[in-house]
Amino acid sequence: MISARIPEDLSEQITVLAQALKRNRTWVIEEAIRGYIAHERQFLDAVEEGIRDMKAGRVVQHDAVVKDLHNLLAAYPDSKA
């Protein structure tokens, strides 16, 4: 069991969401924590993959990325790129 203090407005939002989902507050909090952990784990995994790619020499130079981005943006009629 974990106990945490949260702001009243966040507590109210949890209650409203729980009622809308017809779930209890504990379920909403657990799902929020699970989602946060999954998101952060995915981010850390991506960073680790990027570091491995960099060490292996699998990189694209910044100027090339910027040039490609400008070319993509220029393809859109309303683009100011």
mmCIF file of N, CA and C in Angstrom:
data_model
loop_
_atom_site.group_PDB
_atom_site.id
_atom_site.type_symbol
_atom_site.label_atom_id
_atom_site.label_comp_id
_atom_site.label_asym_id
_atom_site.label_seq_id
_atom_site.Cartn_x
_atom_site.Cartn_y
_atom_site.Cartn_z
ATOM 1 N N MET A 1 0.848 -1.186 0.000
ATOM 2 C CA MET A 1 0.000 0.000 0.000
ATOM 3 C C MET A 1 0.884 1.236 0.000
ATOM 4 N N ILE A 2 0.468 2.230 -0.773
ATOM 5 C CA ILE A 2 1.173 3.508 -0.841
ATOM 6 C C ILE A 2 0.182 4.603 -0.483
ATOM 7 N N SER A 3 0.664 5.553 0.262
ATOM 8 C CA SER A 3 -0.170 6.700 0.616
ATOM 9 C C SER A 3 0.487 7.948 0.044
ATOM 10 N N ALA A 4 -0.316 8.826 -0.535
ATOM 11 C CA ALA A 4 0.225 10.048 -1.124
ATOM 12 C C ALA A 4 -0.750 11.193 -0.927
ATOM 13 N N ARG A 5 -0.204 12.365 -0.748
ATOM 14 C CA ARG A 5 -1.031 13.570 -0.678
ATOM 15 C C ARG A 5 -1.102 14.172 -2.071
ATOM 16 N N ILE A 6 -2.304 14.512 -2.498
ATOM 17 C CA ILE A 6 -2.483 15.146 -3.797
ATOM 18 C C ILE A 6 -3.354 16.382 -3.615
ATOM 19 N N PRO A 7 -3.212 17.330 -4.522
ATOM 20 C CA PRO A 7 -4.029 18.541 -4.427
ATOM 21 C C PRO A 7 -5.519 18.209 -4.529
ATOM 22 N N GLU A 8 -6.332 19.015 -3.884
ATOM 23 C CA GLU A 8 -7.778 18.802 -3.855
ATOM 24 C C GLU A 8 -8.380 18.778 -5.254
ATOM 25 N N ASP A 9 -7.898 19.669 -6.139
ATOM 26 C CA ASP A 9 -8.470 19.700 -7.496
ATOM 27 C C ASP A 9 -8.185 18.399 -8.244
ATOM 28 N N LEU A 10 -7.017 17.809 -8.034
ATOM 29 C CA LEU A 10 -6.706 16.527 -8.663
ATOM 30 C C LEU A 10 -7.570 15.419 -8.075
ATOM 31 N N SER A 11 -7.776 15.460 -6.788
ATOM 32 C CA SER A 11 -8.639 14.480 -6.129
ATOM 33 C C SER A 11 -10.058 14.550 -6.687
ATOM 34 N N GLU A 12 -10.534 15.763 -6.903
ATOM 35 C CA GLU A 12 -11.872 15.942 -7.468
ATOM 36 C C GLU A 12 -11.942 15.388 -8.893
ATOM 37 N N GLN A 13 -10.884 15.610 -9.674
ATOM 38 C CA GLN A 13 -10.855 15.093 -11.041
ATOM 39 C C GLN A 13 -10.868 13.566 -11.048
ATOM 40 N N ILE A 14 -10.173 12.965 -10.104
ATOM 41 C CA ILE A 14 -10.172 11.504 -9.984
ATOM 42 C C ILE A 14 -11.580 11.010 -9.683
ATOM 43 N N THR A 15 -12.253 11.688 -8.779
ATOM 44 C CA THR A 15 -13.615 11.306 -8.410
ATOM 45 C C THR A 15 -14.556 11.407 -9.606
ATOM 46 N N VAL A 16 -14.474 12.509 -10.328
ATOM 47 C CA VAL A 16 -15.338 12.710 -11.499
ATOM 48 C C VAL A 16 -15.073 11.624 -12.541
ATOM 49 N N LEU A 17 -13.809 11.339 -12.795
ATOM 50 C CA LEU A 17 -13.462 10.315 -13.776
ATOM 51 C C LEU A 17 -13.947 8.937 -13.320
ATOM 52 N N ALA A 18 -13.749 8.634 -12.057
ATOM 53 C CA ALA A 18 -14.192 7.340 -11.522
ATOM 54 C C ALA A 18 -15.705 7.178 -11.692
ATOM 55 N N GLN A 19 -16.438 8.222 -11.393
ATOM 56 C CA GLN A 19 -17.886 8.159 -11.544
ATOM 57 C C GLN A 19 -18.284 7.971 -13.007
ATOM 58 N N ALA A 20 -17.614 8.690 -13.900
ATOM 59 C CA ALA A 20 -17.937 8.596 -15.322
ATOM 60 C C ALA A 20 -17.635 7.200 -15.865
ATOM 61 N N LEU A 21 -16.585 6.583 -15.346
ATOM 62 C CA LEU A 21 -16.191 5.251 -15.806
ATOM 63 C C LEU A 21 -16.878 4.130 -15.030
ATOM 64 N N LYS A 22 -17.636 4.539 -14.023
ATOM 65 C CA LYS A 22 -18.288 3.567 -13.143
ATOM 66 C C LYS A 22 -17.258 2.616 -12.518
ATOM 67 N N ARG A 23 -16.173 3.226 -12.065
ATOM 68 C CA ARG A 23 -15.081 2.520 -11.389
ATOM 69 C C ARG A 23 -14.828 3.226 -10.066
ATOM 70 N N ASN A 24 -14.004 2.607 -9.232
ATOM 71 C CA ASN A 24 -13.674 3.301 -7.984
ATOM 72 C C ASN A 24 -12.391 4.125 -8.168
ATOM 73 N N ARG A 25 -12.154 4.986 -7.213
ATOM 74 C CA ARG A 25 -10.994 5.884 -7.287
ATOM 75 C C ARG A 25 -9.680 5.111 -7.334
ATOM 76 N N THR A 26 -9.594 4.022 -6.604
ATOM 77 C CA THR A 26 -8.372 3.228 -6.591
ATOM 78 C C THR A 26 -8.048 2.717 -7.989
ATOM 79 N N TRP A 27 -9.069 2.255 -8.716
ATOM 80 C CA TRP A 27 -8.856 1.751 -10.069
ATOM 81 C C TRP A 27 -8.314 2.860 -10.965
ATOM 82 N N VAL A 28 -8.900 4.051 -10.877
ATOM 83 C CA VAL A 28 -8.466 5.181 -11.697
ATOM 84 C C VAL A 28 -7.009 5.521 -11.384
ATOM 85 N N ILE A 29 -6.665 5.578 -10.125
ATOM 86 C CA ILE A 29 -5.296 5.904 -9.720
ATOM 87 C C ILE A 29 -4.321 4.835 -10.205
ATOM 88 N N GLU A 30 -4.682 3.561 -10.041
ATOM 89 C CA GLU A 30 -3.806 2.479 -10.492
ATOM 90 C C GLU A 30 -3.589 2.553 -12.003
ATOM 91 N N GLU A 31 -4.654 2.803 -12.752
ATOM 92 C CA GLU A 31 -4.529 2.902 -14.206
ATOM 93 C C GLU A 31 -3.649 4.086 -14.601
ATOM 94 N N ALA A 32 -3.799 5.188 -13.899
ATOM 95 C CA ALA A 32 -2.978 6.364 -14.189
ATOM 96 C C ALA A 32 -1.504 6.064 -13.932
ATOM 97 N N ILE A 33 -1.216 5.403 -12.844
ATOM 98 C CA ILE A 33 0.170 5.066 -12.516
ATOM 99 C C ILE A 33 0.713 4.062 -13.528
ATOM 100 N N ARG A 34 -0.096 3.048 -13.879
ATOM 101 C CA ARG A 34 0.353 2.072 -14.883
ATOM 102 C C ARG A 34 0.677 2.762 -16.212
ATOM 103 N N GLY A 35 -0.192 3.674 -16.632
ATOM 104 C CA GLY A 35 0.031 4.399 -17.878
ATOM 105 C C GLY A 35 1.282 5.250 -17.818
ATOM 106 N N TYR A 36 1.492 5.916 -16.703
ATOM 107 C CA TYR A 36 2.690 6.753 -16.535
ATOM 108 C C TYR A 36 3.952 5.903 -16.596
ATOM 109 N N ILE A 37 3.951 4.787 -15.887
ATOM 110 C CA ILE A 37 5.120 3.913 -15.875
ATOM 111 C C ILE A 37 5.390 3.361 -17.270
ATOM 112 N N ALA A 38 4.366 2.942 -17.975
ATOM 113 C CA ALA A 38 4.536 2.408 -19.333
ATOM 114 C C ALA A 38 5.115 3.480 -20.260
ATOM 115 N N HIS A 39 4.598 4.698 -20.150
ATOM 116 C CA HIS A 39 5.079 5.804 -20.976
ATOM 117 C C HIS A 39 6.539 6.097 -20.692
ATOM 118 N N GLU A 40 6.899 6.199 -19.438
ATOM 119 C CA GLU A 40 8.282 6.501 -19.062
ATOM 120 C C GLU A 40 9.219 5.369 -19.460
ATOM 121 N N ARG A 41 8.769 4.110 -19.306
ATOM 122 C CA ARG A 41 9.585 2.962 -19.694
ATOM 123 C C ARG A 41 9.841 2.998 -21.204
ATOM 124 N N GLN A 42 8.798 3.315 -21.984
ATOM 125 C CA GLN A 42 8.937 3.406 -23.435
ATOM 126 C C GLN A 42 9.946 4.504 -23.800
ATOM 127 N N PHE A 43 9.875 5.623 -23.126
ATOM 128 C CA PHE A 43 10.807 6.722 -23.376
ATOM 129 C C PHE A 43 12.237 6.294 -23.069
ATOM 130 N N LEU A 44 12.448 5.681 -21.905
ATOM 131 C CA LEU A 44 13.786 5.240 -21.524
ATOM 132 C C LEU A 44 14.321 4.189 -22.494
ATOM 133 N N ASP A 45 13.461 3.282 -22.935
ATOM 134 C CA ASP A 45 13.874 2.274 -23.917
ATOM 135 C C ASP A 45 14.307 2.940 -25.219
ATOM 136 N N ALA A 46 13.575 3.970 -25.649
ATOM 137 C CA ALA A 46 13.915 4.680 -26.883
ATOM 138 C C ALA A 46 15.249 5.407 -26.735
ATOM 139 N N VAL A 47 15.487 6.002 -25.585
ATOM 140 C CA VAL A 47 16.764 6.678 -25.337
ATOM 141 C C VAL A 47 17.901 5.663 -25.391
ATOM 142 N N GLU A 48 17.724 4.520 -24.742
ATOM 143 C CA GLU A 48 18.753 3.479 -24.746
ATOM 144 C C GLU A 48 19.017 2.982 -26.173
ATOM 145 N N GLU A 49 17.956 2.821 -26.957
ATOM 146 C CA GLU A 49 18.116 2.400 -28.347
ATOM 147 C C GLU A 49 18.901 3.439 -29.129
ATOM 148 N N GLY A 50 18.602 4.702 -28.899
ATOM 149 C CA GLY A 50 19.322 5.778 -29.573
ATOM 150 C C GLY A 50 20.796 5.798 -29.206
ATOM 151 N N ILE A 51 21.093 5.553 -27.950
ATOM 152 C CA ILE A 51 22.496 5.516 -27.511
ATOM 153 C C ILE A 51 23.219 4.348 -28.184
ATOM 154 N N ARG A 52 22.558 3.195 -28.248
ATOM 155 C CA ARG A 52 23.171 2.039 -28.916
ATOM 156 C C ARG A 52 23.418 2.348 -30.396
ATOM 157 N N ASP A 53 22.423 2.974 -31.056
ATOM 158 C CA ASP A 53 22.585 3.332 -32.463
ATOM 159 C C ASP A 53 23.738 4.315 -32.643
ATOM 160 N N MET A 54 23.838 5.289 -31.760
ATOM 161 C CA MET A 54 24.904 6.275 -31.854
ATOM 162 C C MET A 54 26.267 5.596 -31.710
ATOM 163 N N LYS A 55 26.380 4.709 -30.722
ATOM 164 C CA LYS A 55 27.653 4.016 -30.508
ATOM 165 C C LYS A 55 28.012 3.120 -31.693
ATOM 166 N N ALA A 56 27.000 2.610 -32.386
ATOM 167 C CA ALA A 56 27.226 1.751 -33.551
ATOM 168 C C ALA A 56 27.416 2.559 -34.835
ATOM 169 N N GLY A 57 27.324 3.883 -34.733
ATOM 170 C CA GLY A 57 27.519 4.734 -35.906
ATOM 171 C C GLY A 57 26.293 4.892 -36.768
ATOM 172 N N ARG A 58 25.148 4.449 -36.270
ATOM 173 C CA ARG A 58 23.904 4.581 -37.042
ATOM 174 C C ARG A 58 23.248 5.918 -36.672
ATOM 175 N N VAL A 59 23.754 6.987 -37.310
ATOM 176 C CA VAL A 59 23.259 8.332 -37.005
ATOM 177 C C VAL A 59 23.001 9.090 -38.298
ATOM 178 N N VAL A 60 22.225 10.135 -38.204
ATOM 179 C CA VAL A 60 21.975 11.046 -39.313
ATOM 180 C C VAL A 60 22.393 12.430 -38.828
ATOM 181 N N GLN A 61 23.144 13.123 -39.635
ATOM 182 C CA GLN A 61 23.624 14.447 -39.258
ATOM 183 C C GLN A 61 22.455 15.424 -39.099
ATOM 184 N N HIS A 62 22.585 16.320 -38.152
ATOM 185 C CA HIS A 62 21.529 17.294 -37.842
ATOM 186 C C HIS A 62 21.119 18.099 -39.079
ATOM 187 N N ASP A 63 22.094 18.567 -39.828
ATOM 188 C CA ASP A 63 21.780 19.372 -41.016
ATOM 189 C C ASP A 63 20.917 18.594 -42.008
ATOM 190 N N ALA A 64 21.167 17.293 -42.144
ATOM 191 C CA ALA A 64 20.384 16.469 -43.070
ATOM 192 C C ALA A 64 18.948 16.329 -42.578
ATOM 193 N N VAL A 65 18.785 16.183 -41.284
ATOM 194 C CA VAL A 65 17.440 16.064 -40.706
ATOM 195 C C VAL A 65 16.666 17.366 -40.914
ATOM 196 N N VAL A 66 17.319 18.490 -40.647
ATOM 197 C CA VAL A 66 16.669 19.797 -40.803
ATOM 198 C C VAL A 66 16.290 20.018 -42.268
ATOM 199 N N LYS A 67 17.192 19.667 -43.187
ATOM 200 C CA LYS A 67 16.895 19.828 -44.613
ATOM 201 C C LYS A 67 15.681 18.981 -45.011
ATOM 202 N N ASP A 68 15.658 17.720 -44.579
ATOM 203 C CA ASP A 68 14.522 16.851 -44.888
ATOM 204 C C ASP A 68 13.223 17.401 -44.304
ATOM 205 N N LEU A 69 13.287 17.917 -43.098
ATOM 206 C CA LEU A 69 12.098 18.491 -42.459
ATOM 207 C C LEU A 69 11.590 19.690 -43.247
ATOM 208 N N HIS A 70 12.483 20.563 -43.649
ATOM 209 C CA HIS A 70 12.074 21.729 -44.441
ATOM 210 C C HIS A 70 11.456 21.293 -45.772
ATOM 211 N N ASN A 71 12.021 20.267 -46.388
ATOM 212 C CA ASN A 71 11.460 19.763 -47.652
ATOM 213 C C ASN A 71 10.058 19.200 -47.441
ATOM 214 N N LEU A 72 9.871 18.473 -46.353
ATOM 215 C CA LEU A 72 8.539 17.932 -46.057
ATOM 216 C C LEU A 72 7.536 19.054 -45.813
ATOM 217 N N LEU A 73 7.928 20.030 -45.037
ATOM 218 C CA LEU A 73 7.030 21.139 -44.729
ATOM 219 C C LEU A 73 6.716 21.966 -45.974
ATOM 220 N N ALA A 74 7.672 22.124 -46.844
ATOM 221 C CA ALA A 74 7.468 22.902 -48.072
ATOM 222 C C ALA A 74 6.460 22.238 -48.999
ATOM 223 N N ALA A 75 6.249 20.952 -48.832
ATOM 224 C CA ALA A 75 5.290 20.222 -49.674
ATOM 225 C C ALA A 75 3.849 20.579 -49.360
ATOM 226 N N TYR A 76 3.612 21.195 -48.218
ATOM 227 C CA TYR A 76 2.260 21.575 -47.827
ATOM 228 C C TYR A 76 1.953 22.962 -48.355
ATOM 229 N N PRO A 77 0.794 23.145 -49.034
ATOM 230 C CA PRO A 77 0.459 24.433 -49.652
ATOM 231 C C PRO A 77 0.460 25.612 -48.680
ATOM 232 N N ASP A 78 0.019 25.394 -47.460
ATOM 233 C CA ASP A 78 -0.065 26.511 -46.501
ATOM 234 C C ASP A 78 1.226 26.691 -45.720
ATOM 235 N N SER A 79 2.256 25.987 -46.072
ATOM 236 C CA SER A 79 3.501 26.013 -45.328
ATOM 237 C C SER A 79 4.232 27.326 -45.529
ATOM 238 N N LYS A 80 4.883 27.784 -44.473
ATOM 239 C CA LYS A 80 5.710 28.991 -44.538
ATOM 240 C C LYS A 80 7.180 28.606 -44.415
ATOM 241 N N ALA A 81 7.478 27.334 -44.625
ATOM 242 C CA ALA A 81 8.859 26.847 -44.486
ATOM 243 C C ALA A 81 9.707 27.261 -45.654
#
